[in-house]
PDB file of C-alpha atoms in Angstrom:
ATOM      1  CA  MET A  16      -9.041 119.785  40.511  1.00 43.00           C
ATOM      2  CA  THR A  17      -7.603 122.072  43.122  1.00 45.00           C
ATOM      3  CA  ALA A  18      -4.588 124.113  42.443  1.00 45.00           C
ATOM      4  CA  ALA A  19      -1.596 123.432  44.654  1.00 49.00           C
ATOM      5  CA  ALA A  20       0.772 126.237  45.968  1.00 51.00           C
ATOM      6  CA  ASP A  21       3.077 125.428  43.264  1.00 67.00           C
ATOM      7  CA  GLY A  22       0.704 125.933  40.351  1.00 74.00           C
ATOM      8  CA  PRO A  23      -2.273 124.609  38.842  1.00 85.00           C
ATOM      9  CA  TYR A  24      -2.999 120.620  37.876  1.00 89.00           C
ATOM     10  CA  PRO A  25      -0.011 119.356  39.863  1.00 94.00           C
ATOM     11  CA  HIS A  26      -1.048 115.845  39.039  1.00 95.00           C
ATOM     12  CA  LEU A  27      -0.661 116.355  35.429  1.00 95.00           C
ATOM     13  CA  ARG A  28       2.879 117.818  35.747  1.00 94.00           C
ATOM     14  CA  ASP A  29       3.656 114.839  38.275  1.00 96.00           C
ATOM     15  CA  LEU A  30       2.411 112.522  35.528  1.00 97.00           C
ATOM     16  CA  VAL A  31       4.764 114.031  32.981  1.00 96.00           C
ATOM     17  CA  ALA A  32       7.571 113.836  35.632  1.00 96.00           C
ATOM     18  CA  VAL A  33       6.826 110.137  36.112  1.00 97.00           C
ATOM     19  CA  MET A  34       7.000 109.359  32.699  1.00 97.00           C
ATOM     20  CA  ASP A  35      10.372 111.260  32.212  1.00 97.00           C
ATOM     21  CA  ARG A  36      11.772 109.302  35.013  1.00 97.00           C
ATOM     22  CA  LEU A  37      10.579 106.025  33.559  1.00 97.00           C
ATOM     23  CA  ARG A  38      12.090 106.824  30.218  1.00 96.00           C
ATOM     24  CA  SER A  39      15.468 108.339  31.495  1.00 96.00           C
ATOM     25  CA  PRO A  40      18.674 106.517  32.413  1.00 95.00           C
ATOM     26  CA  GLY A  41      18.163 104.356  35.250  1.00 96.00           C
ATOM     27  CA  GLY A  42      14.415 104.151  34.750  1.00 97.00           C
ATOM     28  CA  CYS A  43      12.499 101.201  33.303  1.00 97.00           C
ATOM     29  CA  PRO A  44      14.018  99.104  30.831  1.00 97.00           C
ATOM     30  CA  TRP A  45      10.657  98.317  29.287  1.00 97.00           C
ATOM     31  CA  ASP A  46       9.700 101.902  28.915  1.00 97.00           C
ATOM     32  CA  ALA A  47      13.200 102.821  27.527  1.00 96.00           C
ATOM     33  CA  GLU A  48      12.634 100.517  24.819  1.00 97.00           C
ATOM     34  CA  GLN A  49       9.248 101.469  23.302  1.00 97.00           C
ATOM     35  CA  THR A  50       8.877 103.588  20.380  1.00 97.00           C
ATOM     36  CA  ALA A  51       6.132 105.472  18.888  1.00 97.00           C
ATOM     37  CA  GLU A  52       5.208 102.399  16.723  1.00 96.00           C
ATOM     38  CA  SER A  53       5.436  99.854  19.438  1.00 96.00           C
ATOM     39  CA  LEU A  54       2.943 102.113  21.622  1.00 97.00           C
ATOM     40  CA  VAL A  55       0.295 102.354  18.924  1.00 93.00           C
ATOM     41  CA  ALA A  56      -1.621  99.026  19.791  1.00 91.00           C
ATOM     42  CA  TYR A  57      -1.865 100.172  23.420  1.00 95.00           C
ATOM     43  CA  ALA A  58      -3.274 103.502  22.550  1.00 94.00           C
ATOM     44  CA  VAL A  59      -5.940 101.779  20.375  1.00 90.00           C
ATOM     45  CA  GLU A  60      -6.757  99.415  22.968  1.00 93.00           C
ATOM     46  CA  GLU A  61      -6.997 102.194  25.589  1.00 95.00           C
ATOM     47  CA  VAL A  62      -9.686 104.177  23.244  1.00 93.00           C
ATOM     48  CA  TYR A  63     -11.887 101.144  23.143  1.00 91.00           C
ATOM     49  CA  GLU A  64     -11.566 100.603  26.869  1.00 94.00           C
ATOM     50  CA  VAL A  65     -12.745 104.320  27.328  1.00 95.00           C
ATOM     51  CA  ALA A  66     -15.732 103.741  25.029  1.00 92.00           C
ATOM     52  CA  GLU A  67     -16.782 100.392  26.865  1.00 92.00           C
ATOM     53  CA  ALA A  68     -16.676 102.598  30.299  1.00 94.00           C
ATOM     54  CA  VAL A  69     -18.702 105.296  28.835  1.00 94.00           C
ATOM     55  CA  GLU A  70     -21.191 102.820  27.195  1.00 91.00           C
ATOM     56  CA  THR A  71     -21.753 100.824  30.409  1.00 92.00           C
ATOM     57  CA  GLY A  72     -21.949 103.851  32.806  1.00 93.00           C
ATOM     58  CA  ASP A  73     -19.285 102.602  35.023  1.00 94.00           C
ATOM     59  CA  ARG A  74     -17.692 105.932  36.311  1.00 96.00           C
ATOM     60  CA  GLY A  75     -14.816 104.461  38.302  1.00 96.00           C
ATOM     61  CA  HIS A  76     -13.957 102.523  35.276  1.00 95.00           C
ATOM     62  CA  LEU A  77     -14.197 105.555  33.098  1.00 96.00           C
ATOM     63  CA  ARG A  78     -11.868 107.514  35.478  1.00 97.00           C
ATOM     64  CA  GLU A  79      -9.136 104.622  35.253  1.00 97.00           C
ATOM     65  CA  GLU A  80      -9.425 104.192  31.512  1.00 97.00           C
ATOM     66  CA  LEU A  81      -8.989 108.023  30.892  1.00 97.00           C
ATOM     67  CA  GLY A  82      -5.914 107.993  32.951  1.00 97.00           C
ATOM     68  CA  ASP A  83      -4.427 104.985  30.787  1.00 97.00           C
ATOM     69  CA  LEU A  84      -5.455 106.924  27.712  1.00 97.00           C
ATOM     70  CA  LEU A  85      -3.645 110.015  29.091  1.00 97.00           C
ATOM     71  CA  LEU A  86      -0.688 107.899  29.649  1.00 98.00           C
ATOM     72  CA  GLN A  87      -0.551 106.989  26.060  1.00 97.00           C
ATOM     73  CA  VAL A  88      -0.498 110.630  25.016  1.00 97.00           C
ATOM     74  CA  VAL A  89       2.153 111.519  27.555  1.00 98.00           C
ATOM     75  CA  PHE A  90       4.275 108.559  26.624  1.00 98.00           C
ATOM     76  CA  GLN A  91       4.174 109.141  22.882  1.00 98.00           C
ATOM     77  CA  ALA A  92       5.001 112.802  23.641  1.00 97.00           C
ATOM     78  CA  ARG A  93       7.979 111.698  25.683  1.00 97.00           C
ATOM     79  CA  VAL A  94       9.333 109.435  23.100  1.00 97.00           C
ATOM     80  CA  ALA A  95       8.765 112.197  20.498  1.00 97.00           C
ATOM     81  CA  GLN A  96      11.234 114.450  22.539  1.00 96.00           C
ATOM     82  CA  GLU A  97      14.117 112.153  21.481  1.00 96.00           C
ATOM     83  CA  HIS A  98      13.443 112.413  17.794  1.00 96.00           C
ATOM     84  CA  ALA A  99      16.604 113.217  16.127  1.00 95.00           C
ATOM     85  CA  THR A 100      15.264 115.856  13.478  1.00 97.00           C
ATOM     86  CA  GLU A 101      11.692 116.845  14.627  1.00 97.00           C
ATOM     87  CA  PRO A 102      11.529 116.683  18.253  1.00 97.00           C
ATOM     88  CA  PHE A 103       8.357 117.862  20.249  1.00 97.00           C
ATOM     89  CA  ASP A 104       6.989 117.542  23.727  1.00 96.00           C
ATOM     90  CA  ILE A 105       3.594 117.345  25.561  1.00 96.00           C
ATOM     91  CA  GLU A 106       3.783 121.381  25.884  1.00 96.00           C
ATOM     92  CA  ASP A 107       3.967 121.369  22.027  1.00 96.00           C
ATOM     93  CA  VAL A 108       0.988 118.912  21.767  1.00 96.00           C
ATOM     94  CA  ALA A 109      -1.066 121.003  24.120  1.00 96.00           C
ATOM     95  CA  ALA A 110      -0.206 124.327  22.425  1.00 96.00           C
ATOM     96  CA  GLY A 111      -1.192 122.751  19.192  1.00 95.00           C
ATOM     97  CA  ILE A 112      -4.437 121.456  20.021  1.00 95.00           C
ATOM     98  CA  ALA A 113      -5.428 124.778  22.145  1.00 95.00           C
ATOM     99  CA  ALA A 114      -4.517 126.807  19.023  1.00 93.00           C
ATOM    100  CA  LYS A 115      -6.710 124.402  16.764  1.00 91.00           C
ATOM    101  CA  LEU A 116      -9.675 124.837  19.231  1.00 92.00           C
ATOM    102  CA  ARG A 117      -9.529 128.548  19.162  1.00 91.00           C
ATOM    103  CA  ARG A 118      -9.140 128.735  15.383  1.00 88.00           C
ATOM    104  CA  ARG A 119     -12.182 126.383  14.743  1.00 86.00           C
ATOM    105  CA  HIS A 120     -14.421 128.147  17.493  1.00 87.00           C
ATOM    106  CA  PRO A 121     -14.378 131.815  16.227  1.00 87.00           C
ATOM    107  CA  HIS A 122     -18.110 131.804  17.493  1.00 86.00           C
ATOM    108  CA  VAL A 123     -16.336 131.728  21.158  1.00 86.00           C
ATOM    109  CA  PHE A 124     -12.791 133.228  20.705  1.00 88.00           C
ATOM    110  CA  GLY A 125     -13.360 135.354  17.488  1.00 81.00           C
ATOM    111  CA  PRO A 126     -13.958 139.173  17.420  1.00 80.00           C
ATOM    112  CA  ASP A 127     -17.460 138.390  16.226  1.00 77.00           C
ATOM    113  CA  ALA A 128     -18.264 135.826  18.857  1.00 75.00           C
ATOM    114  CA  ASP A 129     -21.741 134.468  18.748  1.00 77.00           C
ATOM    115  CA  ALA A 130     -22.991 132.110  21.588  1.00 73.00           C
ATOM    116  CA  GLY A 131     -26.463 131.818  19.768  1.00 77.00           C
ATOM    117  CA  LEU A 132     -25.323 129.351  16.966  1.00 77.00           C
ATOM    118  CA  ASP A 133     -27.153 125.844  17.033  1.00 77.00           C
ATOM    119  CA  PRO A 134     -24.875 122.625  17.243  1.00 83.00           C
ATOM    120  CA  ALA A 135     -25.375 121.952  13.632  1.00 80.00           C
ATOM    121  CA  GLU A 136     -24.170 125.419  12.346  1.00 80.00           C
ATOM    122  CA  VAL A 137     -21.102 125.243  14.666  1.00 81.00           C
ATOM    123  CA  HIS A 138     -20.384 121.767  13.218  1.00 77.00           C
ATOM    124  CA  ARG A 139     -20.669 123.053   9.493  1.00 78.00           C
ATOM    125  CA  ARG A 140     -18.406 125.967  10.304  1.00 77.00           C
ATOM    126  CA  TRP A 141     -15.938 123.595  11.904  1.00 77.00           C
ATOM    127  CA  GLU A 142     -15.876 121.582   8.673  1.00 75.00           C
ATOM    128  CA  GLN A 143     -15.489 124.572   6.562  1.00 76.00           C
ATOM    129  CA  ILE A 144     -12.641 126.019   8.676  1.00 79.00           C
ATOM    130  CA  LYS A 145     -10.901 122.419   8.646  1.00 76.00           C
ATOM    131  CA  ALA A 146     -11.229 122.302   4.799  1.00 72.00           C
ATOM    132  CA  ALA A 147      -9.632 125.750   4.438  1.00 77.00           C
ATOM    133  CA  GLU A 148      -6.536 124.501   6.733  1.00 73.00           C
ATOM    134  CA  LYS A 149      -6.327 121.078   4.950  1.00 74.00           C
ATOM    135  CA  THR A 150      -5.403 122.612   1.553  1.00 69.00           C
ATOM    136  CA  GLU A 151      -3.475 119.681   0.454  1.00 72.00           C
ATOM    137  CA  ARG A 152      -6.539 117.146   0.427  1.00 73.00           C
ATOM    138  CA  THR A 153      -8.100 116.566  -2.885  1.00 77.00           C
ATOM    139  CA  SER A 154     -10.996 114.392  -1.749  1.00 84.00           C
ATOM    140  CA  VAL A 155     -13.628 114.779   1.022  1.00 81.00           C
ATOM    141  CA  LEU A 156     -12.398 111.274   2.178  1.00 86.00           C
ATOM    142  CA  ASP A 157      -8.770 112.385   2.670  1.00 86.00           C
ATOM    143  CA  GLY A 158      -7.671 111.894   6.285  1.00 82.00           C
ATOM    144  CA  ILE A 159      -9.691 108.919   7.200  1.00 87.00           C
ATOM    145  CA  PRO A 160      -7.252 106.359   8.799  1.00 87.00           C
ATOM    146  CA  ALA A 161      -6.988 103.114   6.663  1.00 84.00           C
ATOM    147  CA  GLY A 162      -6.357 101.220   9.790  1.00 82.00           C
ATOM    148  CA  MET A 163      -9.582 102.014  11.513  1.00 85.00           C
ATOM    149  CA  PRO A 164     -11.951  98.964  12.210  1.00 86.00           C
ATOM    150  CA  GLY A 165     -14.284  98.304   9.399  1.00 89.00           C
ATOM    151  CA  LEU A 166     -17.498  99.412  10.704  1.00 91.00           C
ATOM    152  CA  ALA A 167     -16.075 102.598  12.219  1.00 90.00           C
ATOM    153  CA  ARG A 168     -14.262 103.430   8.918  1.00 92.00           C
ATOM    154  CA  ALA A 169     -17.499 102.881   7.101  1.00 92.00           C
ATOM    155  CA  GLN A 170     -19.240 105.297   9.356  1.00 92.00           C
ATOM    156  CA  LYS A 171     -16.844 107.931   8.734  1.00 91.00           C
ATOM    157  CA  VAL A 172     -16.933 107.417   4.808  1.00 91.00           C
ATOM    158  CA  VAL A 173     -20.487 107.435   4.782  1.00 91.00           C
ATOM    159  CA  ALA A 174     -20.701 110.510   6.985  1.00 88.00           C
ATOM    160  CA  ARG A 175     -18.202 112.369   4.931  1.00 87.00           C
ATOM    161  CA  ALA A 176     -19.981 111.312   1.831  1.00 88.00           C
ATOM    162  CA  ARG A 177     -23.425 112.400   2.948  1.00 87.00           C
ATOM    163  CA  ARG A 178     -21.979 115.895   3.984  1.00 81.00           C
ATOM    164  CA  ALA A 179     -20.581 116.372   0.514  1.00 81.00           C
ATOM    165  CA  GLY A 180     -23.973 115.442  -1.027  1.00 85.00           C
ATOM    166  CA  LEU A 181     -22.586 112.065  -2.345  1.00 86.00           C
ATOM    167  CA  ASP A 182     -24.423 109.537  -0.443  1.00 80.00           C
ATOM    168  CA  GLY A 183     -26.191 108.198  -3.303  1.00 78.00           C
ATOM    169  CA  VAL A 184     -22.899 106.589  -4.741  1.00 82.00           C
ATOM    170  CA  PRO A 185     -23.501 102.981  -4.710  1.00 77.00           C
ATOM    171  CA  ALA A 186     -21.312 100.708  -2.401  1.00 73.00           C
ATOM    172  CA  VAL A 187     -20.520  97.876  -4.789  1.00 67.00           C
ATOM    173  CA  PRO A 188     -22.448  98.279  -8.157  1.00 61.00           C
ATOM    174  CA  ASP A 189     -23.602  94.892  -9.325  1.00 63.00           C
ATOM    175  CA  ALA A 190     -21.760  93.066  -7.053  1.00 59.00           C
ATOM    176  CA  ALA A 191     -21.209  89.441  -8.361  1.00 74.00           C
ATOM    177  CA  ASP A 192     -19.778  87.500  -5.490  1.00 81.00           C
ATOM    178  CA  PRO A 193     -21.263  86.703  -1.840  1.00 85.00           C
ATOM    179  CA  ALA A 194     -18.607  88.553  -0.134  1.00 85.00           C
ATOM    180  CA  ALA A 195     -19.090  91.651  -1.939  1.00 83.00           C
ATOM    181  CA  ARG A 196     -22.892  91.586  -1.618  1.00 84.00           C
ATOM    182  CA  LEU A 197     -22.440  90.990   2.016  1.00 88.00           C
ATOM    183  CA  GLY A 198     -20.305  94.038   2.130  1.00 88.00           C
ATOM    184  CA  ALA A 199     -22.869  96.120   0.231  1.00 87.00           C
ATOM    185  CA  GLN A 200     -25.376  94.978   2.595  1.00 88.00           C
ATOM    186  CA  LEU A 201     -23.366  95.798   5.583  1.00 91.00           C
ATOM    187  CA  LEU A 202     -22.666  99.309   4.279  1.00 90.00           C
ATOM    188  CA  ASP A 203     -26.358  99.760   3.481  1.00 90.00           C
ATOM    189  CA  LEU A 204     -27.075  99.030   7.168  1.00 92.00           C
ATOM    190  CA  VAL A 205     -24.381 101.879   8.024  1.00 93.00           C
ATOM    191  CA  ARG A 206     -26.156 104.127   5.634  1.00 92.00           C
ATOM    192  CA  SER A 207     -29.433 103.422   7.337  1.00 92.00           C
ATOM    193  CA  ALA A 208     -28.050 104.022  10.830  1.00 94.00           C
ATOM    194  CA  ALA A 209     -26.534 107.264   9.870  1.00 91.00           C
ATOM    195  CA  GLY A 210     -29.846 108.479   8.125  1.00 90.00           C
ATOM    196  CA  ALA A 211     -31.405 107.664  11.562  1.00 93.00           C
ATOM    197  CA  GLY A 212     -28.655 109.426  13.761  1.00 91.00           C
ATOM    198  CA  ILE A 213     -27.674 106.089  15.072  1.00 94.00           C
ATOM    199  CA  ASP A 214     -23.935 105.302  15.935  1.00 92.00           C
ATOM    200  CA  ALA A 215     -23.691 101.943  14.118  1.00 93.00           C
ATOM    201  CA  GLU A 216     -20.634 100.964  16.017  1.00 90.00           C
ATOM    202  CA  ALA A 217     -22.020 101.740  19.383  1.00 91.00           C
ATOM    203  CA  ALA A 218     -25.219  99.797  18.515  1.00 93.00           C
ATOM    204  CA  LEU A 219     -23.105  96.742  17.562  1.00 93.00           C
ATOM    205  CA  ARG A 220     -20.966  96.843  20.722  1.00 92.00           C
ATOM    206  CA  ALA A 221     -24.210  97.058  22.929  1.00 93.00           C
ATOM    207  CA  ALA A 222     -25.723  94.086  20.988  1.00 95.00           C
ATOM    208  CA  VAL A 223     -22.414  92.106  21.500  1.00 95.00           C
ATOM    209  CA  ARG A 224     -22.483  92.987  25.177  1.00 94.00           C
ATOM    210  CA  ASP A 225     -25.898  91.805  25.325  1.00 95.00           C
ATOM    211  CA  LEU A 226     -25.243  88.718  23.552  1.00 96.00           C
ATOM    212  CA  GLU A 227     -22.275  87.938  25.750  1.00 94.00           C
ATOM    213  CA  ALA A 228     -24.469  88.324  28.801  1.00 94.00           C
ATOM    214  CA  ARG A 229     -26.986  85.957  27.546  1.00 94.00           C
ATOM    215  CA  VAL A 230     -24.306  83.356  26.534  1.00 96.00           C
ATOM    216  CA  ARG A 231     -22.707  83.555  30.154  1.00 94.00           C
ATOM    217  CA  ALA A 232     -26.077  83.180  31.609  1.00 94.00           C
ATOM    218  CA  ALA A 233     -26.791  80.047  29.460  1.00 94.00           C
ATOM    219  CA  GLU A 234     -23.456  78.456  30.165  1.00 92.00           C
ATOM    220  CA  PRO A 235     -23.371  75.780  32.800  1.00 88.00           C
ATOM    221  CA  SER A 236     -22.077  76.685  36.215  1.00 76.00           C
ATOM    222  CA  GLY A 237     -18.420  75.879  36.875  1.00 58.00           C
ATOM    223  CA  ALA A 238     -19.246  72.811  38.904  1.00 52.00           C
ATOM    224  CA  GLU A 239     -21.445  71.441  36.267  1.00 59.00           C
ATOM    225  CA  ALA A 240     -18.942  72.315  33.573  1.00 55.00           C
ATOM    226  CA  SER A 241     -16.038  70.490  35.330  1.00 51.00           C
ATOM    227  CA  GLY A 242     -18.115  67.368  36.130  1.00 51.00           C
TER     228      GLY A 242
END
């Protein structure tokens, strides 16, 4: 992005200004009535739209969907400015994540920077620093959102358990009913995928896209269907 005369990233600043105008008196009634809670579903949807654009290789779609996701961040931060007791804004959000990145990348920003680390070691150190920061957590599974989709949450639980050396814990020991047995089988598939370095969620999405294409190809044409 080319910096304008009045500073870098003018379009980011313009987006913040547009959102402020929409949210302010005389702006958009719909935007003005939104809450942090009412916006959650839109943020979740945009994350999936970004994933779809990445996985299909559609660069134009990816650019658009990243913009939609960025809007959700800016929108939530603008709503947060109005909180009665704990307000924050987009600058606070950016400052917080920048500080976190510096803390968790001492091999880049620390006094003993070491650019020769391999990615696996970098990830291990990230998890160590994260664990030291999250002192209130009592389990390796703390912090995994309960509202995540089932497959994505299963992957997260399995990954955390593997890193803690607990991947041998059975999913549902001696499952007695069909639903429980199916759940255990699905978890076994997630574990197998993790062991092979496969993203089960992405693999399923790709398989569903392929099925959708095959179903659409097998459908009768519009004229045949209406006749």
